[in-house]
Amino acid sequence: MSEGIDLNDLKRRMDGAITAFKSDIASLRTGRASANVLDPVMVEAYGSRVPLNQVANITVPEARMLGVSIWDKSMVNAVDRAIRESNLGLNPIVDGQNLRIPLPELNEERRRSLVKVAHDYAEKAKIAVRNVRRDGMDSLKKAEKDGDIGQDVSRGQSEKVQKITDDMISDIDRLLGEKEKEIMQV
């Protein structure tokens, strides 16, 4: 008889969902300029969609300004369009092969909108964690049904999987609360 499922593998997969969530919420704009704001922007380049940072350098020359230096002059319009259509509320100013992106003050409505987006990201991460949990539980049920593990081992492993899941969900909620506070801070 085996020991059930690999809990470390499940934890690693759940950690991956949390890492993706951290990356998503880091890209949400707070009151300060950050190059991370443009992380979700995908540009139509050379027949495929690529992240903005693969076709340009992103800098923060001032507190409320981002600079984008595009490497290929033919990509300027595509980068400009991608930023405008990215749902970030940004309007780049084309300056030759560079873009200047003034970051407007966040008004109350935009802050609430960003909080809503953060909640959507959190829900996506929770779903990913729950999917990993479901995979683990299904593996346990199959192993128990096939006679590979006993019922008590299965129950013990199920409780451990649930505990790991609960811990991950509470991490997501904690990170969401911190980001929400950061966004709403004037």
PDB file of C-alpha atoms in Angstrom:
ATOM      1  CA  MET A   1       0.000   0.000   0.000  1.00  0.00           C
ATOM      2  CA  SER A   2       1.208   3.494  -0.830  1.00  0.00           C
ATOM      3  CA  GLU A   3       0.931   6.652   1.226  1.00  0.00           C
ATOM      4  CA  GLY A   4      -1.665   8.354  -0.991  1.00  0.00           C
ATOM      5  CA  ILE A   5      -0.864  11.496  -2.931  1.00  0.00           C
ATOM      6  CA  ASP A   6       2.124  13.843  -3.043  1.00  0.00           C
ATOM      7  CA  LEU A   7       1.044  16.753  -0.844  1.00  0.00           C
ATOM      8  CA  ASN A   8       4.184  18.724  -1.735  1.00  0.00           C
ATOM      9  CA  ASP A   9       3.200  18.600  -5.409  1.00  0.00           C
ATOM     10  CA  LEU A  10      -0.292  19.899  -4.594  1.00  0.00           C
ATOM     11  CA  LYS A  11       1.189  22.657  -2.428  1.00  0.00           C
ATOM     12  CA  ARG A  12       3.632  23.594  -5.205  1.00  0.00           C
ATOM     13  CA  ARG A  13       0.790  23.827  -7.735  1.00  0.00           C
ATOM     14  CA  MET A  14      -1.278  25.955  -5.337  1.00  0.00           C
ATOM     15  CA  ASP A  15       1.761  28.177  -4.720  1.00  0.00           C
ATOM     16  CA  GLY A  16       1.909  28.680  -8.487  1.00  0.00           C
ATOM     17  CA  ALA A  17      -1.640  30.063  -8.424  1.00  0.00           C
ATOM     18  CA  ILE A  18      -0.694  32.447  -5.604  1.00  0.00           C
ATOM     19  CA  THR A  19       2.445  33.567  -7.458  1.00  0.00           C
ATOM     20  CA  ALA A  20       0.334  34.334 -10.536  1.00  0.00           C
ATOM     21  CA  PHE A  21      -2.126  36.240  -8.311  1.00  0.00           C
ATOM     22  CA  LYS A  22       0.709  38.294  -6.778  1.00  0.00           C
ATOM     23  CA  SER A  23       1.917  39.143 -10.268  1.00  0.00           C
ATOM     24  CA  ASP A  24      -1.605  40.135 -11.345  1.00  0.00           C
ATOM     25  CA  ILE A  25      -2.230  42.452  -8.398  1.00  0.00           C
ATOM     26  CA  ALA A  26       1.272  43.952  -8.646  1.00  0.00           C
ATOM     27  CA  SER A  27       0.274  45.180 -12.097  1.00  0.00           C
ATOM     28  CA  LEU A  28      -2.704  47.089 -10.684  1.00  0.00           C
ATOM     29  CA  ARG A  29      -1.989  50.771 -10.457  1.00  0.00           C
ATOM     30  CA  THR A  30      -1.989  52.465  -7.106  1.00  0.00           C
ATOM     31  CA  GLY A  31      -1.170  56.154  -6.683  1.00  0.00           C
ATOM     32  CA  ARG A  32       2.482  55.726  -7.685  1.00  0.00           C
ATOM     33  CA  ALA A  33       4.073  55.075 -11.075  1.00  0.00           C
ATOM     34  CA  SER A  34       5.467  51.579 -11.493  1.00  0.00           C
ATOM     35  CA  ALA A  35       6.690  49.724 -14.575  1.00  0.00           C
ATOM     36  CA  ASN A  36       4.628  46.737 -13.349  1.00  0.00           C
ATOM     37  CA  VAL A  37       1.498  48.615 -14.395  1.00  0.00           C
ATOM     38  CA  LEU A  38       2.229  47.658 -18.005  1.00  0.00           C
ATOM     39  CA  ASP A  39       2.922  43.957 -17.312  1.00  0.00           C
ATOM     40  CA  PRO A  40      -0.487  42.747 -18.539  1.00  0.00           C
ATOM     41  CA  VAL A  41      -0.175  44.641 -21.845  1.00  0.00           C
ATOM     42  CA  MET A  42       0.190  42.279 -24.803  1.00  0.00           C
ATOM     43  CA  VAL A  43       1.328  43.709 -28.158  1.00  0.00           C
ATOM     44  CA  GLU A  44       0.528  42.319 -31.600  1.00  0.00           C
ATOM     45  CA  ALA A  45       4.083  41.909 -32.928  1.00  0.00           C
ATOM     46  CA  TYR A  46       5.449  39.937 -35.850  1.00  0.00           C
ATOM     47  CA  GLY A  47       2.313  37.821 -36.169  1.00  0.00           C
ATOM     48  CA  SER A  48       1.819  36.924 -32.504  1.00  0.00           C
ATOM     49  CA  ARG A  49       0.934  38.513 -29.182  1.00  0.00           C
ATOM     50  CA  VAL A  50       3.934  39.223 -26.952  1.00  0.00           C
ATOM     51  CA  PRO A  51       4.345  41.036 -23.618  1.00  0.00           C
ATOM     52  CA  LEU A  52       5.177  44.737 -23.957  1.00  0.00           C
ATOM     53  CA  ASN A  53       8.519  44.269 -22.187  1.00  0.00           C
ATOM     54  CA  GLN A  54       9.683  42.060 -25.108  1.00  0.00           C
ATOM     55  CA  VAL A  55       9.425  44.906 -27.624  1.00  0.00           C
ATOM     56  CA  ALA A  56      10.336  47.931 -25.468  1.00  0.00           C
ATOM     57  CA  ASN A  57      12.061  49.219 -22.330  1.00  0.00           C
ATOM     58  CA  ILE A  58       9.794  50.630 -19.641  1.00  0.00           C
ATOM     59  CA  THR A  59      11.082  53.369 -17.340  1.00  0.00           C
ATOM     60  CA  VAL A  60       9.699  55.611 -14.594  1.00  0.00           C
ATOM     61  CA  PRO A  61      11.208  59.058 -15.284  1.00  0.00           C
ATOM     62  CA  GLU A  62       8.851  60.894 -12.907  1.00  0.00           C
ATOM     63  CA  ALA A  63       6.466  60.025 -10.079  1.00  0.00           C
ATOM     64  CA  ARG A  64       3.397  60.231 -12.334  1.00  0.00           C
ATOM     65  CA  MET A  65       4.950  59.328 -15.696  1.00  0.00           C
ATOM     66  CA  LEU A  66       5.999  56.140 -17.457  1.00  0.00           C
ATOM     67  CA  GLY A  67       8.362  56.045 -20.411  1.00  0.00           C
ATOM     68  CA  VAL A  68       8.295  53.339 -23.073  1.00  0.00           C
ATOM     69  CA  SER A  69      11.259  53.127 -25.478  1.00  0.00           C
ATOM     70  CA  ILE A  70      10.240  50.926 -28.392  1.00  0.00           C
ATOM     71  CA  TRP A  71      13.093  49.066 -30.072  1.00  0.00           C
ATOM     72  CA  ASP A  72      11.523  48.722 -33.530  1.00  0.00           C
ATOM     73  CA  LYS A  73      10.102  51.919 -35.042  1.00  0.00           C
ATOM     74  CA  SER A  74       7.461  49.920 -36.949  1.00  0.00           C
ATOM     75  CA  MET A  75       5.987  48.777 -33.608  1.00  0.00           C
ATOM     76  CA  VAL A  76       5.134  52.263 -32.264  1.00  0.00           C
ATOM     77  CA  ASN A  77       1.487  52.220 -33.412  1.00  0.00           C
ATOM     78  CA  ALA A  78       0.937  48.626 -32.236  1.00  0.00           C
ATOM     79  CA  VAL A  79       2.345  49.433 -28.766  1.00  0.00           C
ATOM     80  CA  ASP A  80       0.289  52.637 -28.545  1.00  0.00           C
ATOM     81  CA  ARG A  81      -2.887  50.741 -29.516  1.00  0.00           C
ATOM     82  CA  ALA A  82      -2.147  47.876 -27.081  1.00  0.00           C
ATOM     83  CA  ILE A  83      -1.718  50.283 -24.154  1.00  0.00           C
ATOM     84  CA  ARG A  84      -4.892  52.215 -25.028  1.00  0.00           C
ATOM     85  CA  GLU A  85      -6.929  48.989 -25.357  1.00  0.00           C
ATOM     86  CA  SER A  86      -5.490  47.399 -22.201  1.00  0.00           C
ATOM     87  CA  ASN A  87      -8.295  48.607 -19.920  1.00  0.00           C
ATOM     88  CA  LEU A  88      -5.740  50.367 -17.690  1.00  0.00           C
ATOM     89  CA  GLY A  89      -7.155  53.829 -18.390  1.00  0.00           C
ATOM     90  CA  LEU A  90      -3.874  55.100 -19.857  1.00  0.00           C
ATOM     91  CA  ASN A  91      -3.391  57.422 -22.851  1.00  0.00           C
ATOM     92  CA  PRO A  92       0.160  57.343 -24.235  1.00  0.00           C
ATOM     93  CA  ILE A  93       1.697  60.341 -25.981  1.00  0.00           C
ATOM     94  CA  VAL A  94       3.749  59.304 -29.028  1.00  0.00           C
ATOM     95  CA  ASP A  95       7.134  61.023 -29.162  1.00  0.00           C
ATOM     96  CA  GLY A  96       9.058  59.544 -32.103  1.00  0.00           C
ATOM     97  CA  GLN A  97      10.095  56.035 -31.129  1.00  0.00           C
ATOM     98  CA  ASN A  98       9.137  56.627 -27.498  1.00  0.00           C
ATOM     99  CA  LEU A  99       5.868  56.846 -25.636  1.00  0.00           C
ATOM    100  CA  ARG A 100       5.254  59.009 -22.608  1.00  0.00           C
ATOM    101  CA  ILE A 101       2.392  57.839 -20.439  1.00  0.00           C
ATOM    102  CA  PRO A 102       1.097  60.332 -17.883  1.00  0.00           C
ATOM    103  CA  LEU A 103      -0.574  58.592 -14.967  1.00  0.00           C
ATOM    104  CA  PRO A 104      -3.686  60.514 -13.977  1.00  0.00           C
ATOM    105  CA  GLU A 105      -4.664  60.879 -10.350  1.00  0.00           C
ATOM    106  CA  LEU A 106      -6.869  58.010  -9.351  1.00  0.00           C
ATOM    107  CA  ASN A 107     -10.381  59.237  -8.711  1.00  0.00           C
ATOM    108  CA  GLU A 108     -12.781  57.398  -6.432  1.00  0.00           C
ATOM    109  CA  GLU A 109     -14.534  55.669  -9.337  1.00  0.00           C
ATOM    110  CA  ARG A 110     -11.247  54.396 -10.817  1.00  0.00           C
ATOM    111  CA  ARG A 111     -10.082  53.194  -7.384  1.00  0.00           C
ATOM    112  CA  ARG A 112     -13.298  51.199  -6.957  1.00  0.00           C
ATOM    113  CA  SER A 113     -12.876  49.800 -10.455  1.00  0.00           C
ATOM    114  CA  LEU A 114      -9.313  48.677  -9.625  1.00  0.00           C
ATOM    115  CA  VAL A 115     -10.522  47.054  -6.401  1.00  0.00           C
ATOM    116  CA  LYS A 116     -13.108  45.167  -8.450  1.00  0.00           C
ATOM    117  CA  VAL A 117     -10.377  43.970 -10.833  1.00  0.00           C
ATOM    118  CA  ALA A 118      -8.301  42.863  -7.818  1.00  0.00           C
ATOM    119  CA  HIS A 119     -11.301  40.878  -6.553  1.00  0.00           C
ATOM    120  CA  ASP A 120     -11.617  39.239  -9.992  1.00  0.00           C
ATOM    121  CA  TYR A 121      -7.927  38.257  -9.881  1.00  0.00           C
ATOM    122  CA  ALA A 122      -8.418  36.864  -6.363  1.00  0.00           C
ATOM    123  CA  GLU A 123     -11.403  34.810  -7.487  1.00  0.00           C
ATOM    124  CA  LYS A 124      -9.380  33.432 -10.406  1.00  0.00           C
ATOM    125  CA  ALA A 125      -6.600  32.411  -8.003  1.00  0.00           C
ATOM    126  CA  LYS A 126      -9.078  30.795  -5.597  1.00  0.00           C
ATOM    127  CA  ILE A 127     -10.598  28.807  -8.460  1.00  0.00           C
ATOM    128  CA  ALA A 128      -7.119  27.618  -9.485  1.00  0.00           C
ATOM    129  CA  VAL A 129      -6.381  26.540  -5.889  1.00  0.00           C
ATOM    130  CA  ARG A 130      -9.726  24.749  -5.652  1.00  0.00           C
ATOM    131  CA  ASN A 131      -9.056  22.969  -8.950  1.00  0.00           C
ATOM    132  CA  VAL A 132      -5.764  21.652  -7.563  1.00  0.00           C
ATOM    133  CA  ARG A 133      -7.649  20.572  -4.421  1.00  0.00           C
ATOM    134  CA  ARG A 134     -10.225  18.769  -6.551  1.00  0.00           C
ATOM    135  CA  ASP A 135      -7.450  16.980  -8.479  1.00  0.00           C
ATOM    136  CA  GLY A 136      -5.925  15.841  -5.188  1.00  0.00           C
ATOM    137  CA  MET A 137      -9.251  14.657  -3.788  1.00  0.00           C
ATOM    138  CA  ASP A 138     -10.045  12.801  -7.032  1.00  0.00           C
ATOM    139  CA  SER A 139      -6.649  11.078  -6.875  1.00  0.00           C
ATOM    140  CA  LEU A 140      -7.329  10.050  -3.277  1.00  0.00           C
ATOM    141  CA  LYS A 141     -10.766   8.656  -4.139  1.00  0.00           C
ATOM    142  CA  LYS A 142      -9.325   6.726  -7.079  1.00  0.00           C
ATOM    143  CA  ALA A 143      -6.465   5.322  -4.984  1.00  0.00           C
ATOM    144  CA  GLU A 144      -8.924   4.289  -2.265  1.00  0.00           C
ATOM    145  CA  LYS A 145     -11.297   2.722  -4.802  1.00  0.00           C
ATOM    146  CA  ASP A 146      -8.430   0.830  -6.459  1.00  0.00           C
ATOM    147  CA  GLY A 147      -7.342  -0.471  -3.063  1.00  0.00           C
ATOM    148  CA  ASP A 148      -3.983   1.353  -3.126  1.00  0.00           C
ATOM    149  CA  ILE A 149      -4.705   3.115   0.181  1.00  0.00           C
ATOM    150  CA  GLY A 150      -7.014   2.449   3.094  1.00  0.00           C
ATOM    151  CA  GLN A 151     -10.008   4.542   4.060  1.00  0.00           C
ATOM    152  CA  ASP A 152      -8.289   6.023   7.127  1.00  0.00           C
ATOM    153  CA  VAL A 153      -5.198   7.039   5.099  1.00  0.00           C
ATOM    154  CA  SER A 154      -7.505   8.591   2.509  1.00  0.00           C
ATOM    155  CA  ARG A 155      -9.421  10.517   5.168  1.00  0.00           C
ATOM    156  CA  GLY A 156      -6.194  11.759   6.798  1.00  0.00           C
ATOM    157  CA  GLN A 157      -4.794  12.895   3.449  1.00  0.00           C
ATOM    158  CA  SER A 158      -8.121  14.563   2.563  1.00  0.00           C
ATOM    159  CA  GLU A 159      -7.949  16.586   5.770  1.00  0.00           C
ATOM    160  CA  LYS A 160      -4.359  17.643   4.977  1.00  0.00           C
ATOM    161  CA  VAL A 161      -5.360  18.672   1.444  1.00  0.00           C
ATOM    162  CA  GLN A 162      -8.261  20.704   2.866  1.00  0.00           C
ATOM    163  CA  LYS A 163      -5.951  22.379   5.422  1.00  0.00           C
ATOM    164  CA  ILE A 164      -3.453  23.333   2.690  1.00  0.00           C
ATOM    165  CA  THR A 165      -6.337  24.667   0.570  1.00  0.00           C
ATOM    166  CA  ASP A 166      -7.734  26.719   3.464  1.00  0.00           C
ATOM    167  CA  ASP A 167      -4.267  28.184   4.156  1.00  0.00           C
ATOM    168  CA  MET A 168      -3.829  29.143   0.495  1.00  0.00           C
ATOM    169  CA  ILE A 169      -7.284  30.748   0.296  1.00  0.00           C
ATOM    170  CA  SER A 170      -6.594  32.771   3.455  1.00  0.00           C
ATOM    171  CA  ASP A 171      -3.249  33.899   1.922  1.00  0.00           C
ATOM    172  CA  ILE A 172      -5.126  35.098  -1.160  1.00  0.00           C
ATOM    173  CA  ASP A 173      -7.648  36.957   1.025  1.00  0.00           C
ATOM    174  CA  ARG A 174      -4.837  38.571   3.043  1.00  0.00           C
ATOM    175  CA  LEU A 175      -2.988  39.714  -0.105  1.00  0.00           C
ATOM    176  CA  LEU A 176      -6.248  41.034  -1.557  1.00  0.00           C
ATOM    177  CA  GLY A 177      -6.978  43.006   1.616  1.00  0.00           C
ATOM    178  CA  GLU A 178      -3.507  44.584   1.554  1.00  0.00           C
ATOM    179  CA  LYS A 179      -3.832  45.550  -2.112  1.00  0.00           C
ATOM    180  CA  GLU A 180      -7.342  46.908  -1.582  1.00  0.00           C
ATOM    181  CA  LYS A 181      -6.072  49.126   1.243  1.00  0.00           C
ATOM    182  CA  GLU A 182      -3.163  50.294  -0.931  1.00  0.00           C
ATOM    183  CA  ILE A 183      -5.477  51.161  -3.841  1.00  0.00           C
ATOM    184  CA  MET A 184      -8.042  53.019  -1.714  1.00  0.00           C
ATOM    185  CA  GLN A 185      -5.372  55.047   0.114  1.00  0.00           C
ATOM    186  CA  VAL A 186      -5.483  58.630  -1.150  1.00  0.00           C
TER     187      VAL A 186
END
